[in-house]
PDB file of C-alpha atoms in Angstrom:
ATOM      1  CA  UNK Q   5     118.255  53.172  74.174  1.00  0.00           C
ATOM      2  CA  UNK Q   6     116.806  54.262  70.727  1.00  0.00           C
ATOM      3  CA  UNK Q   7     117.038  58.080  71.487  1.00  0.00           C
ATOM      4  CA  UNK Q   8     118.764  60.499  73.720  1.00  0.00           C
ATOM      5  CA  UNK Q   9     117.474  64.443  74.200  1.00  0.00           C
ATOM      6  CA  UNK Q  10     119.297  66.869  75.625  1.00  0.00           C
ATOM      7  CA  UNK Q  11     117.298  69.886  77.300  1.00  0.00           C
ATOM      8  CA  UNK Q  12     119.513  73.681  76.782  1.00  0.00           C
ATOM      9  CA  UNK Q  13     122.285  72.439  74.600  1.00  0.00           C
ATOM     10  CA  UNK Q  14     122.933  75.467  73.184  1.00  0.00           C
ATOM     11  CA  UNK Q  15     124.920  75.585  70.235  1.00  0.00           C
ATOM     12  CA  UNK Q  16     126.831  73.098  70.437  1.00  0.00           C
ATOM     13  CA  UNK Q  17     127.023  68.633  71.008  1.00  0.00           C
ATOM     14  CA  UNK Q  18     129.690  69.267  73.817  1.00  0.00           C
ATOM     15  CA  UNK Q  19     128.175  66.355  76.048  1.00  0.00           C
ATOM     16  CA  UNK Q  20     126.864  64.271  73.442  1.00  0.00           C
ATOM     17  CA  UNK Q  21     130.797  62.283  73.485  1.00  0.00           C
ATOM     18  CA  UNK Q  22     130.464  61.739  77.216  1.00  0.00           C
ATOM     19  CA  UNK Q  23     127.377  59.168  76.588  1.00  0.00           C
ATOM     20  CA  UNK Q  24     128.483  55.493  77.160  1.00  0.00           C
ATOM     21  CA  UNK Q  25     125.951  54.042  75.681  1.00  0.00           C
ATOM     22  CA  UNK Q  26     124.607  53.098  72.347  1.00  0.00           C
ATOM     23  CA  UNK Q  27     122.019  54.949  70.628  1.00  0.00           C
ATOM     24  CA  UNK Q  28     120.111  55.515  67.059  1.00  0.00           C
ATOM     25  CA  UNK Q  29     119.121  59.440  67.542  1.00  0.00           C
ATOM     26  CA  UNK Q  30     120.623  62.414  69.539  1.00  0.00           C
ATOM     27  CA  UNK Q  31     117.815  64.944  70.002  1.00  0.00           C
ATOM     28  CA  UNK Q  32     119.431  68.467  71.168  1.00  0.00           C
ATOM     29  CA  UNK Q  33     117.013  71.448  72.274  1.00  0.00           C
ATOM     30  CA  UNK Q  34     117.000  74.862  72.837  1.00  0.00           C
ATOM     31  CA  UNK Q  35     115.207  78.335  72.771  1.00  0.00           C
ATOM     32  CA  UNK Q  36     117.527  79.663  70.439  1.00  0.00           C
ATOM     33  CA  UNK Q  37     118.404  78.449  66.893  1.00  0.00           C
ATOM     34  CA  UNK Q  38     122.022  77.825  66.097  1.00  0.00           C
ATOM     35  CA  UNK Q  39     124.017  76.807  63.303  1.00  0.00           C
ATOM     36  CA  UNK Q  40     124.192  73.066  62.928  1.00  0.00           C
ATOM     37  CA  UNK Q  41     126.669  71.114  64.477  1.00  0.00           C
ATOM     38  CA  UNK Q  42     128.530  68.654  62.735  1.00  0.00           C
ATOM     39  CA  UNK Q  43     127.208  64.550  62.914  1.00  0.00           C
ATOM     40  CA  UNK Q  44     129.094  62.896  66.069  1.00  0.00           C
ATOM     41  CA  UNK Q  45     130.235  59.442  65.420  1.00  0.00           C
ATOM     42  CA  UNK Q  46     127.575  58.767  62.304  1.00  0.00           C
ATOM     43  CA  UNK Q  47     124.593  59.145  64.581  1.00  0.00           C
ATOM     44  CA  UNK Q  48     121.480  60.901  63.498  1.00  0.00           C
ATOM     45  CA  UNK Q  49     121.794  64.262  65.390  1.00  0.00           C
ATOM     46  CA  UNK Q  50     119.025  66.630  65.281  1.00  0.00           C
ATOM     47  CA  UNK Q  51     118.194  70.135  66.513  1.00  0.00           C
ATOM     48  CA  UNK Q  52     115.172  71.709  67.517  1.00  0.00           C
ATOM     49  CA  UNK Q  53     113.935  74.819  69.106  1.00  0.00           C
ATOM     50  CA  UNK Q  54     111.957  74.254  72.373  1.00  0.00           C
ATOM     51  CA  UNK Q  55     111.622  75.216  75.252  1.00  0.00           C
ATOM     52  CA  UNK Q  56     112.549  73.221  78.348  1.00  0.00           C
ATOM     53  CA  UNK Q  57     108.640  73.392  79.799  1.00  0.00           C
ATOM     54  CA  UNK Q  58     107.049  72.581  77.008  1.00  0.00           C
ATOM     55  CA  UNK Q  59     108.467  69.921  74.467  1.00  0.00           C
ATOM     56  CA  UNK Q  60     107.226  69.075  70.981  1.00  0.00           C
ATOM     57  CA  UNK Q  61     107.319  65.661  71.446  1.00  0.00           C
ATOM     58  CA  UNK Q  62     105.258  62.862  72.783  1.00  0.00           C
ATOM     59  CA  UNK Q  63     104.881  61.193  75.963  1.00  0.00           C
ATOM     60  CA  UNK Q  64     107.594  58.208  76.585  1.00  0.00           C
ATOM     61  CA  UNK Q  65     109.792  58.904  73.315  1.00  0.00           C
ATOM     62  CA  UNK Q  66     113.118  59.092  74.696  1.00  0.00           C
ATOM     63  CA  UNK Q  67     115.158  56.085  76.794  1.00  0.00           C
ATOM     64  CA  UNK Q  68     117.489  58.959  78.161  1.00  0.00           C
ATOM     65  CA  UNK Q  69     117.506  62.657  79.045  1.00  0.00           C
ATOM     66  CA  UNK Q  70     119.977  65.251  79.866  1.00  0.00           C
ATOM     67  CA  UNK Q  71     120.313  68.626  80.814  1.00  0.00           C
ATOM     68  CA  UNK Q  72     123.463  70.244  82.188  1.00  0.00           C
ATOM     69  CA  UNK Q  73     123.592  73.414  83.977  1.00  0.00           C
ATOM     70  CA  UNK Q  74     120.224  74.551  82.671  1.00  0.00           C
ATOM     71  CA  UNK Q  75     118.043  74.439  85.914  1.00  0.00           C
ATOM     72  CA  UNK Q  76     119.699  77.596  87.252  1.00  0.00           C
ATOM     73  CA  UNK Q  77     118.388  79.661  84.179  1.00  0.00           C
ATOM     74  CA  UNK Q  78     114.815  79.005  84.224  1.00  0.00           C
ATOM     75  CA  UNK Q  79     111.849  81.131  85.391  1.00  0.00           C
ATOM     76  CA  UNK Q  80     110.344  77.584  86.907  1.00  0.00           C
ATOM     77  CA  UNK Q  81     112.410  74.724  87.238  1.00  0.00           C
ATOM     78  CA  UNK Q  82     109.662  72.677  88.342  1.00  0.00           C
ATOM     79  CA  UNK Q  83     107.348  72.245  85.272  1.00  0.00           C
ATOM     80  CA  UNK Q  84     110.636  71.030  83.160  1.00  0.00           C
ATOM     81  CA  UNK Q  85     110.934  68.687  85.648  1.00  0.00           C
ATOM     82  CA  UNK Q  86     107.902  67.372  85.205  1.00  0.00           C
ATOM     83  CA  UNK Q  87     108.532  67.947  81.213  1.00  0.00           C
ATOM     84  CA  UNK Q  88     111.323  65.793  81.292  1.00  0.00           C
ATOM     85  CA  UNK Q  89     109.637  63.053  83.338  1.00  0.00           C
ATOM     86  CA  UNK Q  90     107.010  62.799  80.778  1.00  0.00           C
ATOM     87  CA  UNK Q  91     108.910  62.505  77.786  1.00  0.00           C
ATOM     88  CA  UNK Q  92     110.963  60.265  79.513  1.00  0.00           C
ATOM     89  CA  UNK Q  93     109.634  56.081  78.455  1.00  0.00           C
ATOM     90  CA  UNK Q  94     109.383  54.297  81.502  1.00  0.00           C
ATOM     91  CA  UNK Q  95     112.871  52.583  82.923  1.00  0.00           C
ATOM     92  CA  UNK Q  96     114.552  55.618  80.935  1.00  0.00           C
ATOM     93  CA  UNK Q  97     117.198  57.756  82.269  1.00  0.00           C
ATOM     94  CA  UNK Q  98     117.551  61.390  82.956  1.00  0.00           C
ATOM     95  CA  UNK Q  99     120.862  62.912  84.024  1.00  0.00           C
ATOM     96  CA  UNK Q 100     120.807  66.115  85.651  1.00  0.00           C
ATOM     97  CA  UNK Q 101     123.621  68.141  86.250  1.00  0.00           C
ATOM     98  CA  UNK Q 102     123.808  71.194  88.122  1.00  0.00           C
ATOM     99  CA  UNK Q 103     125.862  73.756  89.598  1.00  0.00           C
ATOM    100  CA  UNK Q 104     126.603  74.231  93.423  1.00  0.00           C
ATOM    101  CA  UNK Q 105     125.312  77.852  93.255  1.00  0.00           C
ATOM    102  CA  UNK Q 106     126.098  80.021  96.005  1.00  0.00           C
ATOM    103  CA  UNK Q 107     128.687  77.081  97.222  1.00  0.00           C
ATOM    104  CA  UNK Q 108     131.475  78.667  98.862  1.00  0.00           C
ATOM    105  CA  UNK Q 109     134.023  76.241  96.374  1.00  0.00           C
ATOM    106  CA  UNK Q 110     131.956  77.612  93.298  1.00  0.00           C
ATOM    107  CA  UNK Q 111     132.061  81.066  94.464  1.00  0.00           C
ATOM    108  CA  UNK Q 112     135.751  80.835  95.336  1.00  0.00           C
ATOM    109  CA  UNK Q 113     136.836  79.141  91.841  1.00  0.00           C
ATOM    110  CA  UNK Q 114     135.025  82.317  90.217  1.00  0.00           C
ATOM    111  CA  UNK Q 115     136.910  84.787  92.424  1.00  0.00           C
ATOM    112  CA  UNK Q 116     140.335  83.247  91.455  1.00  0.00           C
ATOM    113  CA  UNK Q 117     139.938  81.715  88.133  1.00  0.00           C
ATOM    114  CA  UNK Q 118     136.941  83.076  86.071  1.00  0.00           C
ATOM    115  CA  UNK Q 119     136.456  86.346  87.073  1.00  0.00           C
ATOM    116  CA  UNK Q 120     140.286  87.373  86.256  1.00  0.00           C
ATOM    117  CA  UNK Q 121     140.096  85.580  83.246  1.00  0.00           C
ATOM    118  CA  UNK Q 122     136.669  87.295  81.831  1.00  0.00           C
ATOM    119  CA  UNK Q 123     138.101  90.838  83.426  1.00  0.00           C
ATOM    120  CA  UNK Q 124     141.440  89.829  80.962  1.00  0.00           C
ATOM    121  CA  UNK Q 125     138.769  89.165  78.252  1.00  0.00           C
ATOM    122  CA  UNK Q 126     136.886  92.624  78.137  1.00  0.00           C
ATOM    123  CA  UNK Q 127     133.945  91.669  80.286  1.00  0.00           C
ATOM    124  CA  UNK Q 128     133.288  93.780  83.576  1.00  0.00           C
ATOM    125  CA  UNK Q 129     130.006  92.536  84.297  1.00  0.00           C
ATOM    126  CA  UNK Q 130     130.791  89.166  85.205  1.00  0.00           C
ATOM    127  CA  UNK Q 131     129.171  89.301  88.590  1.00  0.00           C
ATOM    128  CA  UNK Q 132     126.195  90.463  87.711  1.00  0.00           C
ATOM    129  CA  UNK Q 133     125.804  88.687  84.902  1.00  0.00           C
ATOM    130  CA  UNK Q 134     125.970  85.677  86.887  1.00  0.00           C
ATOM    131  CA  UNK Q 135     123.650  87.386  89.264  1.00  0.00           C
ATOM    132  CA  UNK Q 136     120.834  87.875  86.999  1.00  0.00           C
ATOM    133  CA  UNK Q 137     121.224  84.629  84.719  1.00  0.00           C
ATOM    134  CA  UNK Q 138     121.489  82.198  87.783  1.00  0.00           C
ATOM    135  CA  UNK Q 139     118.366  82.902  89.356  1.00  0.00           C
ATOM    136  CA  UNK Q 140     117.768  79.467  90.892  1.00  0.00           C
ATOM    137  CA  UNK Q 141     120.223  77.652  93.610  1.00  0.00           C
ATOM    138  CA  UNK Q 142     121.026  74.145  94.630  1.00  0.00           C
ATOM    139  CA  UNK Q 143     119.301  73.693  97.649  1.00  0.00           C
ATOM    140  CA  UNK Q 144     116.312  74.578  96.372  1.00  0.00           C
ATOM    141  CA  UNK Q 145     116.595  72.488  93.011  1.00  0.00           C
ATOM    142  CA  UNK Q 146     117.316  69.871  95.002  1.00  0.00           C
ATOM    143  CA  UNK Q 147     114.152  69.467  96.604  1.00  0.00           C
ATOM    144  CA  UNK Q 148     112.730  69.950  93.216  1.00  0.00           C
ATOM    145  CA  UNK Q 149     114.416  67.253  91.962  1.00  0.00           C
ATOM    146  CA  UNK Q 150     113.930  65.154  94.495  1.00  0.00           C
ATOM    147  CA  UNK Q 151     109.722  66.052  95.105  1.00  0.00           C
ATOM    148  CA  UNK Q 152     109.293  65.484  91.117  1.00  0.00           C
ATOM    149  CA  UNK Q 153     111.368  62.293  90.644  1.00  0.00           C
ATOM    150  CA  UNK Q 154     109.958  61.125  94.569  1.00  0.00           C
ATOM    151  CA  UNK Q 155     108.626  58.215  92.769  1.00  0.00           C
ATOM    152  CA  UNK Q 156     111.267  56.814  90.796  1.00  0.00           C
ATOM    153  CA  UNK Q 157     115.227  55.688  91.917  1.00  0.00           C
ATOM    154  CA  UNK Q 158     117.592  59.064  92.055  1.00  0.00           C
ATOM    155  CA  UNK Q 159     121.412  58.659  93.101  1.00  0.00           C
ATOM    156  CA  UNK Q 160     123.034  61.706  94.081  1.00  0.00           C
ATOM    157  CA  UNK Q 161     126.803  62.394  93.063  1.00  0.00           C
ATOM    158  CA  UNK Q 162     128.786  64.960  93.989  1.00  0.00           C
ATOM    159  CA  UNK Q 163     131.937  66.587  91.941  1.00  0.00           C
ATOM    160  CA  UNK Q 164     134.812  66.882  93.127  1.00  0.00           C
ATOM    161  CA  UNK Q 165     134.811  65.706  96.202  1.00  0.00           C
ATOM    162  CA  UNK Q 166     131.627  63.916  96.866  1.00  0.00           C
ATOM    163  CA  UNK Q 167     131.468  64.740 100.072  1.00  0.00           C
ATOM    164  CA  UNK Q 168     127.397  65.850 101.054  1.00  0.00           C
ATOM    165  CA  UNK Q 169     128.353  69.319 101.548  1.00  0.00           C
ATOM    166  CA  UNK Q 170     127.108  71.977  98.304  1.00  0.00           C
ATOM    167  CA  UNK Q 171     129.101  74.443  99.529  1.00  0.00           C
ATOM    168  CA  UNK Q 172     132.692  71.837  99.196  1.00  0.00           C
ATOM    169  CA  UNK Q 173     131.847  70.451  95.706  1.00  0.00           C
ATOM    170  CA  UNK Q 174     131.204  71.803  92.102  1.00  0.00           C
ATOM    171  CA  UNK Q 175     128.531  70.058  90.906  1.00  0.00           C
ATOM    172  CA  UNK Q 176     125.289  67.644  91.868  1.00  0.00           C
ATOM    173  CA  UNK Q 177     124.841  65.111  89.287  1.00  0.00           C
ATOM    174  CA  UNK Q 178     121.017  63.423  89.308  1.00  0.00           C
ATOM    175  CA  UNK Q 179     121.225  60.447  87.486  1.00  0.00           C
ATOM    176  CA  UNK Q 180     117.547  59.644  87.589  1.00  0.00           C
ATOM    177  CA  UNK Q 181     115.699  55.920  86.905  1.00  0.00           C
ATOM    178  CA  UNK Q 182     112.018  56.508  86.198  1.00  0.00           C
ATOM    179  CA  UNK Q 183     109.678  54.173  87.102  1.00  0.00           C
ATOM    180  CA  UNK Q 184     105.848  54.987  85.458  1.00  0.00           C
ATOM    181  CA  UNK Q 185     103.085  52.582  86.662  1.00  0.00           C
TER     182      UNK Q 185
END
């Protein structure tokens, strides 16, 4: 794989150490311009401002994709599905990763370990902060996912547990195979 983008990275390359595999570019995205980030490893890393829906770059350039916990945030999920799909080269990867919002095991962890710790921080409006910036919730980006990408080979993992349940688990991770004819 030549190049890697990753959709929402905000301001930092927090994931880009978790890919296993080799690559020549890391392309990171987002609506808002950061400072840059220091060069991981010796490999070209660049950052652009885009937005999720509508990337600056042409059809089948990258071998792999990713975008963590971005889904939830956006107006409509489904065109930067569909963004993502066709940026993607055929046989590429994307790697989705989203939150179990409402789970009961996501809302619980909040309750006992994030909300106390952003109340002991200064912030009050945790809640509704949460509220208003995750807008979208995993059953419904699951069908998304799985209507958009209905064509090509998507596994399904589940963190921590992996048990089918949303509401028991953390996380869905897409890892996505696309297959263009």
């Amino acid at each position: 794989i030549e190049r890697v983008l990753e959709v929402g990275a905000g301001d930092s390359c927090k994931h880009q150490q978790f890919v296993r595999h080799s690559y020549r570019e890391y392309i990171q995205t987002d609506v808002r311009t950061y400072p840059p980030t220091k060069n991981f490893m010796g490999i070209r890393n660049v950052q652009t401002v885009a937005d999720a829906q509508m990337l600056p770059f042409v059809d089948n350039s990258f071998g792999r994709v990713i975008a963590t916990c971005l889904l939830l945030h956006l107006q409509e999920p489904e065109p930067a599905l569909l963004e993502w799909r066709r940026v993607t080269a055929n046989e590429g990867h994307i790697t989705i990763l989203i939150p179990t919002e409402p789970g009961l095991l996501l809302r619980l962890s909040r309750a006992l370990l994030t909300s106390p710790k952003a109340r002991r921080l200064g912030f009050e409006g945790y809640s509704l902060f949460n509220a208003r910036d995750h807008r979208n919730h995993l059953p419904a980006l699951r069908n998304l996912v799985k209507h958009v990408f209905r064509n090509d080979e998507i596994s399904e993992n589940r963190y921590p547990f992996r048990i089918p349940s949303w509401n028991l688990n953390l996380y869905f991770v897409y890892q996505i195979k696309i297959q263009k004819n």
